DNA sequence: TAGTGGTCTAGACCACGCT
DNA sequence: GCGTGGTCTAGACCACTAC
């Protein structure tokens, strides 16, 4: 026996409308009942139906026009914005049923190098923590990571032993951030990278660059190169998200 | 002179709270004022502050616990979910300041082939529209696309002249969908693909597989292979989105 | 068990924009 | 002009949970 919580009236109205739209019963452009009609139909106050319709409009599923009514959106929520998952590598490997391994290859606390734009962007003239590490799945190399951390934003980072814990996992669990930017591309592994990843030089790698900030202060920059055939990103989209 | 619309009380309260959190004045874990305190502070009813706090909780910026209060979220909204832009290629190329070009290489209306899982998933035993095309930027190959369309979901598609208009652009403008799934990886171009893209065989390509549905009905499946060094995806994250 | 958030009501006034 | 949605009020009852 499954005993479900009684859904709230709000949820009932919302799912009623959503399923009519998704089933195609109410096609794009269809004028859905006015708020006062829904009030009567569900025997509730206007605030309740208004909240539902406002939420649906924010999610992009309907459009509302004063004096005209509310309509099933002609363009379903933008294709350009889909939810992309970029999980912690360690968690992701374990979830896929492999053993996770990690090697810290380099570790330095030094000034930013003049030629490295990403280093200067992170700390300016100050010092940074620079690391290079290798992620393994079932003992085989999966990804190569170059990681920079701004110790001014995260002083505790100087005390952490990153030979045990990957910096990405530690940061995810311990440091909060407010903004991030990712760039995803495909590149061929250089000879040196290929050697570390134990693949032929030129092998296609999925490359993710990510920088995160807290407010205006940069926290970390990372470039991860994944073996293209061993790792992929998945993005899903369903209405109601945006 | 800039004359702004007076923001609603709701918006004022929301931005007040957001800016305190983002500035760090209210750190993660901080207990924000109770609803009745905010009511008094802003001289408004409880519904108004409740709506603001509920919205902030949905966006992941705060957490609410009965009998305890509302708290600045310890983990800012999930890293795993960032907004990824996957725009129309034609639009994207033009936006980047290049001339867009398009070539339809193959075009067939036929049954799904037994060995092709993606074809069977799309139309089962029915017919499908199969295309192959090349996207160009400034006359140079940028991406190779294999596109399948389910004519049962989109009958009009049989009338469209895809030698003029890329199928992706047409679909985006004319067909609504409710669900999508993307897979992003890096692969080496095969000899044949490399020839079409005018690059050496084995060149790293950013590969995007996408399938979309309307309700339970599959609409289209597409695999795009972009030259890795000529194209990248950008994903941004900022609080308030999810 | 007391106080918080979760939900809902039955009104109200206003701004906008079809007609 | 007038009907729609946009916003807000001043209550209410309930469920949950920290104390």
XYZ file of C-alpha atoms (C1' of nucleotides) in Angstrom:
522
model
C 0.000 0.000 0.000
C 1.305 3.389 -0.916
C 0.062 6.205 1.278
C 0.704 9.515 -0.402
C 0.469 12.851 1.280
C -2.640 14.651 0.153
C -1.416 17.178 -2.393
C -2.246 20.774 -1.642
C -4.961 22.480 -3.615
C -2.266 24.572 -5.265
C -0.445 21.454 -6.463
C -3.666 19.856 -7.680
C -4.603 22.850 -9.801
C -1.088 23.134 -11.146
C -0.802 19.510 -12.162
C -4.283 19.597 -13.695
C -3.288 22.472 -15.937
C 0.146 21.090 -16.722
C -1.185 17.726 -17.790
C -3.767 19.327 -20.065
C -1.025 21.305 -21.744
C 1.400 18.400 -22.008
C -1.253 16.019 -23.305
C -1.994 18.468 -26.075
C -5.603 18.947 -24.956
C -4.755 22.629 -24.554
C -2.578 23.465 -27.547
C -0.131 26.346 -27.808
C -2.138 29.558 -28.028
C -5.149 28.099 -26.228
C -6.724 30.561 -23.801
C -6.932 28.886 -20.445
C -9.853 29.735 -18.145
C -9.818 33.126 -16.448
C -8.823 33.281 -12.823
C -12.424 33.839 -11.731
C -13.523 30.783 -13.711
C -10.873 28.591 -12.087
C -11.870 30.025 -8.677
C -15.397 28.833 -9.203
C -14.341 25.528 -10.716
C -12.131 24.636 -7.761
C -14.197 26.501 -5.183
C -11.221 28.456 -3.934
C -10.059 32.037 -3.605
C -8.463 34.023 -6.351
C -5.079 34.173 -4.588
C -4.789 30.417 -4.914
C -5.343 30.204 -8.653
C -3.336 33.367 -9.176
C -0.326 31.812 -7.462
C -0.567 28.747 -9.679
C -0.822 30.772 -12.882
C 1.974 33.114 -11.836
C 4.229 30.131 -11.193
C 3.357 28.575 -14.546
C 4.072 31.873 -16.270
C 7.472 32.130 -14.560
C 8.311 28.637 -15.723
C 7.464 29.710 -19.257
C 4.634 27.281 -19.774
C 1.944 29.935 -20.138
C 1.823 33.609 -21.074
C -0.414 36.139 -19.382
C -1.869 39.304 -20.868
C -3.987 41.784 -18.994
C -7.495 42.134 -20.201
C -6.917 39.236 -22.592
C -6.306 36.241 -20.378
C -3.697 33.518 -19.956
C -2.531 31.412 -22.876
C -0.569 28.243 -23.394
C 2.864 29.461 -24.480
C 3.515 29.219 -28.192
C 7.196 28.624 -27.699
C 7.916 26.088 -25.061
C 10.579 27.210 -22.638
C 13.780 28.208 -24.374
C 15.857 25.548 -25.985
C 18.935 27.571 -25.289
C 18.749 26.966 -21.578
C 18.926 23.410 -20.430
C 20.014 22.021 -17.116
C 23.505 20.629 -17.374
C 24.892 18.405 -14.687
C 28.515 18.898 -13.798
C 28.979 16.726 -10.762
C 31.915 16.056 -8.524
C 34.106 13.647 -10.489
C 34.639 11.341 -7.526
C 30.912 11.045 -6.887
C 30.176 10.598 -10.559
C 32.698 7.775 -10.999
C 31.381 5.935 -7.966
C 27.809 6.391 -9.152
C 28.732 4.765 -12.438
C 29.944 1.748 -10.535
C 33.703 2.213 -10.783
C 36.397 2.550 -8.175
C 37.595 6.126 -7.867
C 41.259 6.951 -7.620
C 43.221 10.155 -7.386
C 46.821 11.271 -7.831
C 48.246 14.665 -6.956
C 50.948 15.291 -9.565
C 52.044 18.823 -8.711
C 51.360 21.248 -5.925
C 52.777 24.739 -5.512
C 52.089 27.940 -3.644
C 53.479 30.691 -5.809
C 52.880 33.911 -7.661
C 50.896 34.042 -10.857
C 52.995 33.673 -13.988
C 53.016 36.585 -16.362
C 52.010 34.601 -19.421
C 49.069 32.817 -17.828
C 45.931 34.869 -18.258
C 43.825 32.603 -16.073
C 46.334 32.851 -13.212
C 46.429 36.632 -13.320
C 42.652 36.829 -13.539
C 42.415 34.776 -10.385
C 44.847 36.482 -8.053
C 46.367 39.473 -9.845
C 49.808 40.075 -8.331
C 49.118 37.853 -5.315
C 49.997 34.251 -4.649
C 47.948 31.286 -5.746
C 47.750 27.602 -5.111
C 48.438 25.652 -8.289
C 47.829 21.952 -8.619
C 47.756 19.280 -11.204
C 46.091 15.988 -10.624
C 44.845 12.852 -12.259
C 41.460 11.230 -11.722
C 41.227 7.483 -12.144
C 38.355 5.087 -12.644
C 39.100 1.437 -11.837
C 42.771 2.350 -11.789
C 42.735 3.733 -15.335
C 43.270 7.420 -16.025
C 40.010 9.242 -16.696
C 40.808 12.923 -16.506
C 43.648 15.346 -16.073
C 43.027 18.441 -14.030
C 44.841 21.727 -13.635
C 43.481 23.620 -10.659
C 44.181 27.087 -9.364
C 42.844 28.350 -6.060
C 42.868 31.897 -4.738
C 44.061 31.549 -1.124
C 42.861 35.027 -0.336
C 39.310 33.831 -0.898
C 39.877 30.475 0.800
C 42.629 30.731 3.435
C 41.843 27.273 4.853
C 42.962 25.766 1.597
C 46.610 26.129 2.607
C 46.055 23.674 5.480
C 44.326 20.951 3.482
C 46.194 17.821 2.407
C 45.283 17.513 -1.236
C 47.280 14.343 -1.697
C 44.371 12.556 -0.040
C 41.348 14.506 -1.175
C 40.792 15.953 -4.648
C 40.629 19.741 -4.516
C 37.344 19.760 -6.446
C 35.598 17.576 -3.894
C 36.996 19.579 -1.000
C 35.940 22.882 -2.514
C 32.466 21.606 -3.299
C 31.965 20.534 0.286
C 33.587 23.450 2.034
C 33.424 26.578 -0.039
C 30.358 28.469 -1.114
C 30.219 30.461 -4.294
C 27.762 32.684 -6.033
C 28.671 32.607 -9.692
C 30.274 30.220 -12.101
C 31.192 30.099 -15.732
C 31.949 27.042 -17.815
C 33.368 26.575 -21.233
C 33.108 23.208 -22.890
C 35.080 22.174 -25.927
C 36.928 19.295 -27.516
C 40.710 19.222 -27.896
C 43.369 16.760 -28.835
C 45.625 15.628 -26.000
C 49.208 16.889 -26.221
C 51.989 14.329 -26.117
C 52.599 14.982 -22.442
C 48.924 14.828 -21.519
C 48.491 11.691 -23.561
C 51.346 10.032 -21.679
C 49.742 10.832 -18.334
C 46.353 9.618 -19.541
C 47.996 6.530 -21.095
C 46.488 7.076 -24.526
C 47.970 7.905 -27.938
C 48.885 11.528 -28.518
C 46.089 13.438 -30.222
C 43.291 11.514 -28.551
C 40.110 13.593 -28.375
C 39.393 14.982 -24.918
C 36.343 16.723 -23.562
C 37.627 19.896 -21.973
C 35.809 21.833 -19.308
C 37.085 25.184 -18.073
C 35.356 26.498 -15.012
C 35.823 29.569 -12.906
C 33.805 30.376 -9.823
C 33.373 33.524 -7.777
C 31.935 34.550 -4.452
C 30.574 37.996 -5.068
C 33.328 39.719 -7.033
C 36.139 37.623 -5.598
C 37.453 34.768 -7.738
C 37.697 31.491 -5.861
C 39.046 28.894 -8.230
C 39.797 28.129 -11.838
C 40.026 24.631 -13.220
C 40.602 22.941 -16.539
C 39.639 19.300 -16.765
C 40.433 17.111 -19.738
C 38.386 13.954 -19.896
C 38.997 11.036 -22.184
C 36.275 11.660 -24.710
C 35.124 8.096 -25.048
C 35.103 7.427 -21.318
C 33.167 10.380 -20.061
C 30.280 12.496 -21.213
C 28.048 15.193 -19.893
C 24.325 14.817 -19.777
C 21.841 17.624 -19.920
C 18.135 17.171 -19.537
C 15.290 19.512 -20.049
C 11.700 19.273 -18.968
C 9.073 21.968 -18.754
C 8.739 23.725 -15.468
C 12.467 24.120 -15.099
C 14.122 27.055 -16.692
C 17.479 60.911 -16.777
C 16.528 57.342 -16.103
C 12.964 56.888 -14.932
C 12.537 53.445 -13.432
C 9.264 51.838 -12.634
C 8.720 51.781 -8.907
C 9.579 48.226 -7.889
C 6.870 46.332 -6.086
C 7.183 45.760 -2.372
C 7.753 42.095 -3.109
C 10.715 42.910 -5.365
C 12.144 45.376 -2.850
C 12.109 42.858 -0.023
C 13.553 40.176 -2.256
C 16.429 42.274 -3.531
C 17.151 43.531 -0.006
C 17.551 39.986 1.241
C 19.450 38.792 -1.827
C 21.975 41.580 -1.639
C 22.628 40.922 2.053
C 23.311 37.297 1.269
C 25.452 37.991 -1.779
C 27.453 40.693 -0.029
C 28.274 38.196 2.686
C 26.595 40.287 5.383
C 24.350 37.286 6.019
C 26.674 34.287 5.779
C 25.632 30.729 5.021
C 23.779 29.376 8.045
C 22.678 32.822 9.205
C 19.106 32.857 10.478
C 17.222 35.504 8.615
C 14.472 37.407 10.439
C 11.219 35.559 11.074
C 8.304 36.306 8.842
C 6.581 38.332 11.580
C 9.749 40.395 12.049
C 9.965 41.191 8.347
C 6.250 42.032 8.347
C 6.853 44.636 10.998
C 10.060 45.878 9.412
C 8.412 46.490 6.047
C 4.974 47.283 7.458
C 3.281 44.689 5.274
C 1.220 41.553 5.615
C 2.609 38.110 6.195
C 1.548 36.859 2.746
C 3.912 39.334 1.160
C 7.047 38.313 3.051
C 6.005 34.678 2.867
C 5.871 34.843 -0.909
C 9.352 36.344 -1.053
C 10.846 33.748 1.274
C 9.093 30.898 -0.508
C 10.519 32.088 -3.818
C 14.013 32.395 -2.361
C 13.716 28.895 -0.938
C 12.660 27.514 -4.320
C 15.645 29.148 -5.929
C 17.849 27.414 -3.369
C 19.205 30.549 -1.790
C 17.668 29.950 1.626
C 16.409 26.946 3.561
C 13.301 26.997 5.703
C 12.590 24.890 8.767
C 9.370 24.981 10.720
C 9.658 26.146 14.256
C 13.312 27.044 13.628
C 13.243 29.791 11.013
C 14.749 30.506 7.613
C 18.487 30.258 7.016
C 20.921 31.304 4.336
C 21.636 28.076 2.452
C 24.945 26.464 3.377
C 25.408 25.087 -0.092
C 24.639 27.632 -2.707
C 22.360 26.262 -5.399
C 23.628 23.010 -6.782
C 26.769 23.072 -8.818
C 25.427 20.160 -10.783
C 22.779 22.274 -12.429
C 23.968 25.145 -14.506
C 22.284 26.865 -17.381
C 23.772 25.682 -20.625
C 23.112 27.482 -23.845
C 22.606 25.336 -26.903
C 21.528 27.855 -29.494
C 20.544 27.532 -33.086
C 23.830 27.116 -34.944
C 22.909 29.629 -37.620
C 22.074 32.287 -35.053
C 25.154 31.518 -33.040
C 27.503 31.810 -36.010
C 26.000 35.112 -37.048
C 26.189 36.405 -33.491
C 29.881 35.639 -33.442
C 30.312 37.803 -36.492
C 30.728 35.178 -39.214
C 28.812 34.449 -42.363
C 26.638 31.393 -41.987
C 26.427 28.766 -44.675
C 24.640 25.472 -45.018
C 24.819 22.392 -47.237
C 22.341 19.550 -47.345
C 24.393 16.448 -48.109
C 21.783 13.702 -47.908
C 18.040 13.575 -47.582
C 15.855 10.483 -47.433
C 12.384 9.415 -46.391
C 12.675 5.790 -45.426
C 12.184 3.133 -42.797
C 14.418 2.902 -39.752
C 17.397 0.627 -40.212
C 17.569 -2.388 -37.965
C 21.062 -1.708 -36.687
C 20.453 1.935 -35.775
C 19.180 2.159 -32.242
C 18.470 5.887 -32.451
C 16.368 5.422 -35.579
C 14.256 2.689 -34.048
C 13.828 4.675 -30.849
C 12.475 7.553 -32.896
C 9.931 5.891 -35.156
C 9.808 2.163 -34.357
C 8.696 0.382 -37.493
C 7.494 3.585 -39.185
C 9.200 5.855 -41.670
C 11.534 8.661 -40.781
C 13.177 11.617 -42.418
C 16.951 11.235 -42.388
C 19.320 14.044 -43.280
C 22.929 14.862 -43.207
C 24.185 18.385 -43.466
C 27.155 20.631 -43.060
C 27.237 23.958 -41.268
C 29.741 26.535 -42.445
C 31.158 29.687 -40.933
C 32.757 32.123 -43.370
C 32.670 29.351 -45.952
C 34.677 26.948 -43.809
C 33.146 23.764 -42.422
C 32.171 24.153 -38.770
C 29.974 21.203 -37.957
C 28.582 18.017 -39.409
C 25.056 17.060 -38.526
C 23.056 13.881 -38.802
C 19.379 14.578 -38.230
C 16.396 12.298 -37.924
C 12.838 13.562 -37.775
C 9.701 11.648 -36.917
C 7.161 12.678 -39.593
C 4.334 11.284 -37.521
C 5.014 13.969 -34.930
C 5.708 16.668 -37.520
C 3.811 15.970 -40.759
C 4.605 19.431 -42.181
C 8.255 18.466 -42.272
C 7.704 16.505 -45.492
C 6.784 19.737 -47.301
C 9.756 21.808 -46.181
C 12.697 22.450 -48.487
C 15.672 21.681 -46.300
C 18.178 22.536 -49.004
C 17.515 26.159 -48.136
C 16.855 26.107 -44.442
C 18.725 23.997 -41.881
C 16.371 21.514 -40.231
C 17.458 22.623 -36.766
C 16.472 26.229 -37.382
C 13.168 25.205 -38.941
C 12.299 22.910 -36.073
C 13.212 25.514 -33.489
C 10.909 28.025 -35.084
C 8.023 25.765 -35.931
C 7.817 22.826 -33.611
C 7.140 22.857 -29.901
C 8.478 20.208 -27.614
C 8.260 19.391 -23.956
C 11.332 17.368 -23.112
C 14.880 17.120 -24.321
C 17.978 15.158 -23.518
C 21.535 15.976 -24.488
C 24.745 14.075 -24.300
C 27.994 15.908 -24.775
C 31.298 14.216 -25.433
C 34.508 14.471 -27.410
C 35.342 12.160 -30.289
C 37.902 11.924 -33.031
C 36.605 12.554 -36.540
C 36.503 9.501 -38.762
C 38.294 9.672 -42.099
C 35.036 10.376 -43.927
C 33.920 13.023 -41.455
C 37.338 14.618 -41.513
C 37.191 14.874 -45.300
C 33.842 16.656 -45.153
C 35.081 18.970 -42.419
C 38.340 19.526 -44.333
C 40.582 18.604 -41.422
C 43.006 15.741 -40.756
C 41.436 12.446 -39.736
C 41.296 12.046 -35.973
C 40.743 15.725 -35.267
C 38.961 16.233 -31.946
C 35.288 17.115 -32.307
C 32.782 18.245 -29.751
C 29.822 15.948 -30.152
C 26.299 16.748 -29.064
C 23.529 14.177 -29.236
C 20.083 15.529 -28.652
C 16.657 13.982 -28.664
C 13.447 15.884 -28.059
C 9.911 14.800 -27.320
C 6.467 16.299 -27.202
C 4.751 14.465 -24.428
C 5.662 10.829 -25.030
C 6.124 11.243 -28.784
C 9.697 11.564 -30.072
C 10.169 14.467 -32.454
C 13.763 14.513 -33.563
C 17.184 13.107 -32.903
C 20.366 14.850 -33.921
C 24.087 14.316 -33.637
C 26.266 17.335 -34.275
C 30.035 17.156 -34.521
C 31.737 20.481 -34.110
C 35.362 21.222 -34.804
C 36.641 21.316 -31.262
C 38.845 24.327 -31.674
C 36.266 26.347 -33.583
C 33.250 25.967 -31.382
C 32.535 25.724 -27.688
C 29.596 25.696 -25.378
C 29.241 28.174 -22.611
C 27.401 27.598 -19.392
C 26.872 30.241 -16.782
C 25.561 30.075 -13.321
C 24.307 32.774 -11.032
C 22.207 32.519 -7.921
C 18.476 32.731 -8.329
C 18.510 30.485 -11.369
C 18.380 26.792 -10.903
C 3.755 22.511 23.825
C 4.587 26.721 21.846
C 6.116 29.006 17.817
C 7.427 28.531 13.256
C 6.358 28.088 8.397
C 2.531 26.172 4.873
C -1.514 27.134 3.032
C -5.717 29.350 2.157
C -9.590 32.996 2.326
C -12.370 36.947 1.015
C -11.900 40.757 0.245
C -9.351 45.345 -1.924
C -7.211 48.806 -5.178
C -4.606 49.566 -9.244
C -2.466 49.409 -13.994
C -2.739 47.889 -18.230
C -4.494 47.229 -22.732
C -8.381 45.132 -25.583
C -12.534 46.691 -27.709
C -14.624 52.006 -20.614
C -14.111 47.965 -18.482
C -12.444 43.344 -17.551
C -8.263 41.251 -16.972
C -4.202 40.200 -14.301
C -0.769 42.307 -10.499
C -0.340 43.086 -6.070
C -1.422 43.450 -1.378
C -4.130 42.967 3.200
C -5.569 41.068 7.617
C -6.939 37.712 9.070
C -7.371 32.098 9.702
C -6.325 27.116 10.637
C -3.039 23.517 10.379
C 1.328 20.605 10.529
C 5.488 20.115 11.945
C 9.282 20.249 15.069
C 12.597 22.192 18.231
C 12.625 22.799 22.892
